[in-house]
Coordinates of C-alpha atoms and ligand atoms in Angstrom, one line a residue:
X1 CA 23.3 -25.5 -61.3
X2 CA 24.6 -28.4 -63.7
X3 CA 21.5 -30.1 -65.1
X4 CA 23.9 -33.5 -66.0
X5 CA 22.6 -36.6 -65.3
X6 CA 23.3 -37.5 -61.8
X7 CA 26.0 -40.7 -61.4
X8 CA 27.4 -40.1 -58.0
X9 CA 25.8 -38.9 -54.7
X10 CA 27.4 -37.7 -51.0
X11 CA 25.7 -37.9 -47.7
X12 CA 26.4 -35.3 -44.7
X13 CA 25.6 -35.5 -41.3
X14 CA 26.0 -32.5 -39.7
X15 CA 25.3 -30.5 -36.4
X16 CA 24.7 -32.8 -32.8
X17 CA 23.6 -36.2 -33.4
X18 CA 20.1 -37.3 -33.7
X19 CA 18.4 -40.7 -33.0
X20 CA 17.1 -42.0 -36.5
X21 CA 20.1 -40.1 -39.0
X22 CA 21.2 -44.0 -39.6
X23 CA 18.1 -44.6 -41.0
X24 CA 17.8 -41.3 -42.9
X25 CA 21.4 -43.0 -44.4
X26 CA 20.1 -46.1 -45.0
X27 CA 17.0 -44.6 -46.9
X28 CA 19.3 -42.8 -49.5
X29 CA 21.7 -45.1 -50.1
X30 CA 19.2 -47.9 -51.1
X31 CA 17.1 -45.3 -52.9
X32 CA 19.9 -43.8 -54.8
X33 CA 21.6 -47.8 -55.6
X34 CA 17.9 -48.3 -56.8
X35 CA 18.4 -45.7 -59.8
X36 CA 22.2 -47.0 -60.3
X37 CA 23.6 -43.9 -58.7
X38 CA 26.5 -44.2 -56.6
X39 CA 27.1 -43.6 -52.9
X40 CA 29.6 -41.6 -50.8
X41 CA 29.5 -40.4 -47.4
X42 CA 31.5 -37.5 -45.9
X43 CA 33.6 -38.1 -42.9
X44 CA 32.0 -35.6 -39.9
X45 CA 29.9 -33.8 -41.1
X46 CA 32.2 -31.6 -44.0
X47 CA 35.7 -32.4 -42.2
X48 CA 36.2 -35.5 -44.4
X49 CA 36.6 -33.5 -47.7
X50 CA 37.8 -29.9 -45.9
X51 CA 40.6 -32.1 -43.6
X52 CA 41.1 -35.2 -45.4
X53 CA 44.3 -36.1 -43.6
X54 CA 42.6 -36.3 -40.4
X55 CA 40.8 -39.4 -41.5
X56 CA 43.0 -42.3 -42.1
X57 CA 40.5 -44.5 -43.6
X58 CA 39.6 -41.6 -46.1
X59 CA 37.5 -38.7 -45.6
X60 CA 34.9 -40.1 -48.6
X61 CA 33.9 -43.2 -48.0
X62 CA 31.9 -45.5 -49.7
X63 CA 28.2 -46.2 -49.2
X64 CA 27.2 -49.8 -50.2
X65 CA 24.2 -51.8 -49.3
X66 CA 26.1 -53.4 -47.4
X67 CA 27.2 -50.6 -45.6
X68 CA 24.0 -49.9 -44.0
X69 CA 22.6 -53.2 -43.4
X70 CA 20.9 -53.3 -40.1
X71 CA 21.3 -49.6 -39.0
X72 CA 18.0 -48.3 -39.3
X73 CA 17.5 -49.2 -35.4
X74 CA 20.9 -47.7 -34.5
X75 CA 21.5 -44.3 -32.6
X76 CA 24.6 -42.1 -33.9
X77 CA 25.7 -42.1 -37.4
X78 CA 27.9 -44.3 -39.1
X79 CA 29.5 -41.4 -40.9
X80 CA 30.2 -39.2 -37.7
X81 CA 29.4 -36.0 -37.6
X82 CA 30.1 -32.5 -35.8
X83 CA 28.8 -29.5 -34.9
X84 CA 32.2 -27.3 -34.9
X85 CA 34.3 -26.1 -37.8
X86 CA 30.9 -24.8 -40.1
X87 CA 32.7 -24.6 -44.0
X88 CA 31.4 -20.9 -43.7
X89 CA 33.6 -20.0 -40.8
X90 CA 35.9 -22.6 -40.5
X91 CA 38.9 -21.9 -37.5
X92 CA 41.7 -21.4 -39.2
X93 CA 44.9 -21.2 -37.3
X94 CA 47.1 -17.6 -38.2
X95 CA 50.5 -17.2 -38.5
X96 CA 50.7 -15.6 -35.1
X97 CA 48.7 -18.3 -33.4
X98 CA 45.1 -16.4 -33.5
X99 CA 42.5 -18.3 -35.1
X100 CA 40.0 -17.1 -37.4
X101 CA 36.9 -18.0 -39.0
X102 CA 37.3 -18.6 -42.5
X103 CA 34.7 -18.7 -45.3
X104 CA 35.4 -22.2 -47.3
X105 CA 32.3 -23.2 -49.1
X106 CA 33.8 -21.9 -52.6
X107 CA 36.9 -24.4 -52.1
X108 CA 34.6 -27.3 -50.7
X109 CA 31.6 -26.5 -54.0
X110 CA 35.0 -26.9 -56.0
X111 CA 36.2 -30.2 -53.9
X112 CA 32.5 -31.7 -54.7
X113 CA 33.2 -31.3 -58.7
X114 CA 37.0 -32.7 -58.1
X115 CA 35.4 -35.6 -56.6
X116 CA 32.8 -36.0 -59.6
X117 CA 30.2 -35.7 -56.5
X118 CA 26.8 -34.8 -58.4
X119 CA 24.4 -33.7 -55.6
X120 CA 24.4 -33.5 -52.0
X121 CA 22.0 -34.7 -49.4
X122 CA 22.7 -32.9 -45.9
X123 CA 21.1 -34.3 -43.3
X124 CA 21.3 -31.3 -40.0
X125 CA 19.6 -28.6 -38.4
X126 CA 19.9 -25.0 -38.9
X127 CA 24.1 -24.4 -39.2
X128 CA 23.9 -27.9 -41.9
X129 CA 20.5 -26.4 -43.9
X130 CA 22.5 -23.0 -44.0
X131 CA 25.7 -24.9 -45.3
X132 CA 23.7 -26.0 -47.6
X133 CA 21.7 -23.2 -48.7
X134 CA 25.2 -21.9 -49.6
X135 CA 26.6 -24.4 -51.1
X136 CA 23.4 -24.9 -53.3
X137 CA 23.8 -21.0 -54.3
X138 CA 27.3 -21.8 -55.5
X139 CA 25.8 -24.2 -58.2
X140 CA 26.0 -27.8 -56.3
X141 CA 22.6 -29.9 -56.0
X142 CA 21.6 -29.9 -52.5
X143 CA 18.7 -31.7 -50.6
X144 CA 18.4 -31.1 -47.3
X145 CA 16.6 -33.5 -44.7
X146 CA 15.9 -31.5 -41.1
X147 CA 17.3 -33.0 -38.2
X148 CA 17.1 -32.1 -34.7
X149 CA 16.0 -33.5 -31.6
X150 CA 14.7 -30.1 -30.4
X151 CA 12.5 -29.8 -33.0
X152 CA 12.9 -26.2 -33.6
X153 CA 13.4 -26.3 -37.5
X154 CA 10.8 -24.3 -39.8
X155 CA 8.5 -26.0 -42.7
X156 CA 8.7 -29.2 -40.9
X157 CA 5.7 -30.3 -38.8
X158 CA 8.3 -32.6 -37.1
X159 CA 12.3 -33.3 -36.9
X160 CA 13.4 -36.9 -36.8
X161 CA 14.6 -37.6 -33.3
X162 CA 12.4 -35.5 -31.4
X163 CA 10.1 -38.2 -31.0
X164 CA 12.7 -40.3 -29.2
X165 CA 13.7 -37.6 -27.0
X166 CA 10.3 -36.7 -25.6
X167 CA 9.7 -40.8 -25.0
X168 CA 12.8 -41.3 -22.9
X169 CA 12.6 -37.6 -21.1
X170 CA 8.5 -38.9 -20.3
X171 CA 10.2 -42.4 -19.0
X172 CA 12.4 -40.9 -16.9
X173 CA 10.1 -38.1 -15.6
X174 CA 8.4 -41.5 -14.4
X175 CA 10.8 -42.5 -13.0
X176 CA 11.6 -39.0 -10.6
X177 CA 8.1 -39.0 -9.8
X178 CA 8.8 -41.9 -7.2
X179 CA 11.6 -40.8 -5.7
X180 CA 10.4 -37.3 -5.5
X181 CA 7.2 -38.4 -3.6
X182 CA 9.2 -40.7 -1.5
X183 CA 11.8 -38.0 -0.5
X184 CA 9.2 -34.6 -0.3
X185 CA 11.8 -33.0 -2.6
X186 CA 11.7 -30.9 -6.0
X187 CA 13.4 -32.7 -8.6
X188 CA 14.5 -29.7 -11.4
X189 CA 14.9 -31.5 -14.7
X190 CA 17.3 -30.0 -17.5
X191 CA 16.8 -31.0 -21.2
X192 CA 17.7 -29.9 -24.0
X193 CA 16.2 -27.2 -26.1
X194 CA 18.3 -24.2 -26.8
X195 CA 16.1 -22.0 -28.4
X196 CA 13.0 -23.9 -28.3
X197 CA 10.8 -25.3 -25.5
X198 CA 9.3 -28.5 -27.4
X199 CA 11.4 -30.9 -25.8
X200 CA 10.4 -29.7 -22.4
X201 CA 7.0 -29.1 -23.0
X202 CA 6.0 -32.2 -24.9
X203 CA 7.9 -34.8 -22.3
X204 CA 6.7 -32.2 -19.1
X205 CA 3.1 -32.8 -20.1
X206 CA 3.3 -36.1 -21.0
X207 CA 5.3 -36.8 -17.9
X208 CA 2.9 -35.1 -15.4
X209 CA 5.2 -32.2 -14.7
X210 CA 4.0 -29.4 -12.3
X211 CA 6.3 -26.7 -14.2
X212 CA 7.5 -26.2 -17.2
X213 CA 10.2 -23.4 -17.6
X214 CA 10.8 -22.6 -21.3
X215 CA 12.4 -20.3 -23.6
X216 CA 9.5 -18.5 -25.0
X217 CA 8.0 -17.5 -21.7
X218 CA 10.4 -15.8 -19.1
X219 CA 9.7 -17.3 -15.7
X220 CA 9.6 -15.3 -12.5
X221 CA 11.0 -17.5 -10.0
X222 CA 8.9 -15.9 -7.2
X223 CA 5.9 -17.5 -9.4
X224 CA 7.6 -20.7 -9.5
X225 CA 7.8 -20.7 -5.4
X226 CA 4.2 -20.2 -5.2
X227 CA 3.9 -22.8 -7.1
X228 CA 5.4 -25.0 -4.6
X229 CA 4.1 -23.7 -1.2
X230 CA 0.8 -23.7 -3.3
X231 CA 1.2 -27.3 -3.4
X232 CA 2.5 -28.1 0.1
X233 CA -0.8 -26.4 1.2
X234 CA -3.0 -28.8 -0.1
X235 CA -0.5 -31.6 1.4
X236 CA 1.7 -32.5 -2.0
X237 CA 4.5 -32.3 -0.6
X238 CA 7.4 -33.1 -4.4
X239 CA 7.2 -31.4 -7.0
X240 CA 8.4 -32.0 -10.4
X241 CA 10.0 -29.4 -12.5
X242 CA 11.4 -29.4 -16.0
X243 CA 13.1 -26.7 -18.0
X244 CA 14.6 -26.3 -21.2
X245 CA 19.0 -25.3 -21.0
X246 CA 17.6 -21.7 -23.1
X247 CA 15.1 -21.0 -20.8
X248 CA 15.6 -17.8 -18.7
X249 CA 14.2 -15.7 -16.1
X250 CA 12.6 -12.7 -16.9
X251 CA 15.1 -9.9 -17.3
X252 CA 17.6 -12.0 -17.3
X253 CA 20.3 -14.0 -19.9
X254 CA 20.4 -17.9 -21.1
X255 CA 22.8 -19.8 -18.6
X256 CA 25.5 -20.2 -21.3
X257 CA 28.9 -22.5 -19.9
X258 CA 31.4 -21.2 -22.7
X259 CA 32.1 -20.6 -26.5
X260 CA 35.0 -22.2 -28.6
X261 CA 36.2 -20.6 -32.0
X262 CA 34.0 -22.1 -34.6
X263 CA 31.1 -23.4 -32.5
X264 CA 28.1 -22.2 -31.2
X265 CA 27.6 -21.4 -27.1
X266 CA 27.5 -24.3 -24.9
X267 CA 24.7 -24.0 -22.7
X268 CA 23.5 -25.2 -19.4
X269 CA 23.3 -24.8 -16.1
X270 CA 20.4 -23.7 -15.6
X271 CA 18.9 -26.3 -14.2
X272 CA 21.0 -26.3 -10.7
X273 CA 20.3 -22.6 -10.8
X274 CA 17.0 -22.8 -10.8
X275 CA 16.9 -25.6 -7.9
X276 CA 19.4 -23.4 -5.5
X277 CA 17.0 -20.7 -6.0
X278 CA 13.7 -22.7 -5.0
X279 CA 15.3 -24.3 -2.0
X280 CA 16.0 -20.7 -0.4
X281 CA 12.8 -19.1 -1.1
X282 CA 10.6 -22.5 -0.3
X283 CA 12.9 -24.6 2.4
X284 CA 12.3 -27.5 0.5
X285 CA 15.1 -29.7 -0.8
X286 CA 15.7 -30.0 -4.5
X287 CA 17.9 -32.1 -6.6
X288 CA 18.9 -31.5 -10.5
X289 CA 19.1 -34.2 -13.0
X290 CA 20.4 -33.1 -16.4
X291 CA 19.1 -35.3 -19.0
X292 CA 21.2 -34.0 -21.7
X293 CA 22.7 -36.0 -24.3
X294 CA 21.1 -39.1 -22.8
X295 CA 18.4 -37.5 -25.3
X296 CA 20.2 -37.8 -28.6
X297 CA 21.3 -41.6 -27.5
X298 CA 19.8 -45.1 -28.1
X299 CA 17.6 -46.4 -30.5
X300 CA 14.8 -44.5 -32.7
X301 CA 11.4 -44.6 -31.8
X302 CA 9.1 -46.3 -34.8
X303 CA 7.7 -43.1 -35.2
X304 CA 11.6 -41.8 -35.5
X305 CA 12.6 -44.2 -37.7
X306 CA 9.5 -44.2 -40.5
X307 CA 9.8 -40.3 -40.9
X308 CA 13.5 -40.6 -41.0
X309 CA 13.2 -43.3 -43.9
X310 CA 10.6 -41.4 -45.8
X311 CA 13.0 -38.6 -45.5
X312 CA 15.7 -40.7 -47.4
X313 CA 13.8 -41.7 -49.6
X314 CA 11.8 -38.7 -50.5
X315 CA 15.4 -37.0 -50.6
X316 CA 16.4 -39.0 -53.4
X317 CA 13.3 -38.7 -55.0
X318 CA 13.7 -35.2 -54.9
X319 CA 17.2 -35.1 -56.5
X320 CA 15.8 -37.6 -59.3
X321 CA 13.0 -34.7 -60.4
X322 CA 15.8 -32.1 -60.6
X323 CA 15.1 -30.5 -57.5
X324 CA 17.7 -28.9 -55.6
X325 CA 17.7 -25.9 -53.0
X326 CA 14.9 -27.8 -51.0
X327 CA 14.2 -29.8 -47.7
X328 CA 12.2 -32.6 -47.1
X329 CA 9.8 -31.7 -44.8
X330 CA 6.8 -33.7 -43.0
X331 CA 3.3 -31.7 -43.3
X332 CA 1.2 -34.9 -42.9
X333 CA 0.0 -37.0 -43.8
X334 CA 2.3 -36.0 -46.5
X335 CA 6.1 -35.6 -47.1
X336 CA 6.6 -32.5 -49.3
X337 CA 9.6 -30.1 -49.9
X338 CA 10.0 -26.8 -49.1
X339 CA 12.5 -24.2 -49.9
X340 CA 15.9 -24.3 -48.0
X341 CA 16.2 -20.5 -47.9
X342 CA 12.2 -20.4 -46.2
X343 CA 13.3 -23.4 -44.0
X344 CA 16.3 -21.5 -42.5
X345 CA 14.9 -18.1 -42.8
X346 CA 13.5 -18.3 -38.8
X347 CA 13.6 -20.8 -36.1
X348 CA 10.4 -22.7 -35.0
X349 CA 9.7 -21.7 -31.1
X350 CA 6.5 -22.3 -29.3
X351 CA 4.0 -20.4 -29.9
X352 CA 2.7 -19.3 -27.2
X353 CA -1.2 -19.5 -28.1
X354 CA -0.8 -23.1 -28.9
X355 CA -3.6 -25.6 -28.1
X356 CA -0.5 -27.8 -25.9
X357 CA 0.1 -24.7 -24.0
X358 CA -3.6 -24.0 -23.6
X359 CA -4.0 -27.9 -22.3
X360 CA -1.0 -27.6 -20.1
X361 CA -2.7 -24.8 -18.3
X362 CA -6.0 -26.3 -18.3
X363 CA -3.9 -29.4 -16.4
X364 CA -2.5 -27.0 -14.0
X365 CA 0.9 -26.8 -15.0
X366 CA 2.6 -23.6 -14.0
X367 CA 4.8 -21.9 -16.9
X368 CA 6.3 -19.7 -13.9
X369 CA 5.0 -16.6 -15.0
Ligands
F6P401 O1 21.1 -30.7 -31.3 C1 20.9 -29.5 -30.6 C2 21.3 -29.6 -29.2 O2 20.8 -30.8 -28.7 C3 21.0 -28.5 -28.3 O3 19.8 -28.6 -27.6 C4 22.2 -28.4 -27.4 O4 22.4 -27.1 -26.9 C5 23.3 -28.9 -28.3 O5 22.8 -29.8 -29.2 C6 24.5 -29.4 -27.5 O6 25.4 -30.0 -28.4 P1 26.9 -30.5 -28.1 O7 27.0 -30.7 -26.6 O8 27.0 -31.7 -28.8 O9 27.8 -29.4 -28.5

C-alpha cells in the first residue's frame, strides 16, 4: 500500500440504495475539501470507471461543495449506484453469446492509479465491503462505511438507513392496524430482510404485530394458525402479521423470484404465500402488502442522518491517520473502525437469545414456531 501523501479521493456507492448514503457523501467530501484533498465520485457504484462509455457525463465526476449542498436530507444517491456487475465477477459477454463472470478488480486497482485516485471510500454492504476488501489487498487505500437498511452487517452496532426503514414499516403497520380491525382480516406484511430478521422484528414490535416470521427461526405454519384461531377465541377477530422476504418454513427453501448473471437472487413472495396458506387452514380472509422498496425511499431519519455523517467524517479521518483495510463502524457511544476482512467475514442475523426476542415473547408475539 502507497504510503504518498493523499491529494485526490473517490466515493462509491454500491449495493441497493440506502436512506442517509447522501449524507455519508456529503460528510466526506466536506471533510476531505477541509484537508485540501480533492473529490471524485464513481458513476454506479464501480460502472463509472469499469464502463465509462455508458456515462455520457463521465463516469468520474467531480465532488465540490457545491455538489452536495442540501443533500444530507435527500434519499438515493447522487452518484447512483447498483447492485449488479460486482468488479469480482463482472458479466462479460463471450464470443458465442454466453456470458461469464469475470474477475476485474486487478484492471480497476490499475484504473484508480491511471486516474491519480489516492484512496477509496466505499460506502455498501457486504458484495461493496468485499469489493473493497479486495481492492484494498491489491494495494489501493480503502475505507469502507456499512450500509444497509437490513442491518445485517458485522462490527457495526447499527447500519445507516435501518433506522428509517423500521420508522416508516412501524407507520404503516399503524396504519393496517385499522383497516385490519375494520375488515376482521389478516393483513401479511412483507419487508425486506434477506438474510436477517431486524427489519421485521424491530418495526413488528414496535408496530404491535401479533407474528413475526423471520429468517432465523423457521415457522411452522400450523403454529402460525393457532395463532389466529387462538385469537378469534377470545373475540380478536385481525390479525397482523409481518415477515421478512428470507424467512422460510421449516424444512422448506427462501421464496426466491429469479437470478440474473452477475447479481444476487431476487427474492420475494413469500408474503402472499404465507397469506394463501392461513386463509385455508383458518377461513379467515387475508390480504398481502409488500412494503418493499418503499423501505429504502424518502428522507433519513435524524438518527439516519447523524450516524451517516459521522460515518463520513470518521471515514476521512480514518484515511488522514493512514488507515486503510478498515470500516467505520458505530459501537456507541463511539465511532470506531474495525477490520474490513472481520466485518465481512459473517453476516449479522438475530440472535436468537436476544433480550428483543425475549420482550417480543413476553408481549405475546408469536415467532410461528
Ligand atoms: O439492500 C438489501 C436489500 O434491501 C434486500 O433486503 C433485498 O433483497 C434487496 O436489497 C433487493 O434489492 P433490489 O431489488 O434493488 O435488487
Amino acid at each position: 500500500m502507497s504510503t504518498a501523501p493523499i491529494r485526490k479521493i473517490a466515493i462509491s456507492t454500491g449495493g441497493g440504495d440506502a436512506p442517509g448514503l447522501n449524507a455519508v457523501i456529503r460528510a466526506v467530501v466536506l471533510s476531505a475539501l477541509h484537508r485540501g484533498w480533492e473529490c471524485v465520485g464513481i458513476r454506479d457504484g464501480f460502472n463509472g470507471l469499469l464502463m465509462p462509455g455508458t456515462f455520457p457525463e463521465g463516469g468520474v465526476v467531480p465532488l465540490t461543495a457545491k455538489s452536495v449542498a442540501g443533500i444530507t436530507h435527500l434519499g438515493g444517491t447522487i452518484i447512483g449506484t447498483t447492485n449488479r456487475g460486482s468488479p469480482l465477477a463482472f458479466p462479460v459477454t463471450q464470443p458465442d453469446g454466453t456470458v461469464k463472470e469475470v474477475d476485474r478488480s486487478q484492471e480497476l486497482v490499475d484504473m484508480f492509479d491511471a486516474a491519480k485516485i489516492d484512496a477509496l471510500v466505499t460506502i455498501g454492504g457486504d458484495g461493496s465491503l468485499t469489493i473493497g476488501h479486495h481492492l484494498a489487498r491489491k494495494g489501493l487505500r480503502v475505507v469502507g462505511v456499512p450500509k444497509t437498511i437490513d442491518n445485517d452487517l458485522d462490527r457495526t452496532v447499527i447500519t445507516f438507513g435501518f433506522d428509517t426503514a423500521v420508522s416508516f414499516a412501524t407507520e404503516c403497520l399503524d396504519r393496517l392496524h385499522t383497516t385490519a380491525r375494520s375488515h376482521r382480516r389478516i393483513m401479511v406484511v412483507e419487508v425486506m430482510g434477506r438474510y436477517a430478521g431486524w427489519i421485521a422484528l424491530n418495526a413488528g414490535i414496535a408496530g404491535n404485530a401479533d407474528v413475526i416470521l423471520i429468517p432465523e427461526i423457521p415457522y411452522d405454519i400450523e403454529k402460525v394458525a393457532e395463532v389466529i384461531r387462538e385469537r378469534e377465541r377470545t373475540g380478536r377477530l385481525y390479525t397482523i402479521l409481518v415477515i421478512a422476504e428470507g424467512a422460510k418454513q421449516a424444512g422448506g427453501q427462501v421464496s426466491v423470484l429469479g437470478k440474473a448473471v452477475g447479481q444476487a437472487e431476487k427474492l420475494g413472495g413469500v408474503g402472499d404465500k404465507v397469506a394463501h396458506q392461513l386463509e385455508a387452514l383458518t377461513g379467515r380472509e387475508a390480504r398481502t402488502v409488500v412494503l418493499g422498496h418503499l423501505l429504502r425511499g424518502g428522507s433519513p431519519t435524524a438518527f439516519d442522518r447523524l450516524v451517516a455523517l459521522r460515518f463520513g467524517a470518521a471515514a476521512v479521518r480514518a484515511l488522514d491517520e493512514g488507515a486503510s483495510s478498515i470500516m467505520v463502524s458505530l459501537d456507541p457511544p463511539t465511532v470506531r473502525y474495525e477490520p474490513l476482512a472481520a466485518a465481512i467475514a459473517r453476516m449479522k442475523t438475530v440472535p436468537l437469545d436476544c433480550d428483543t426476542i425475549e420482550s417480543a415473547k413476553d408481549l405475546g408475539i408469536s415467532f410461528g414456531a
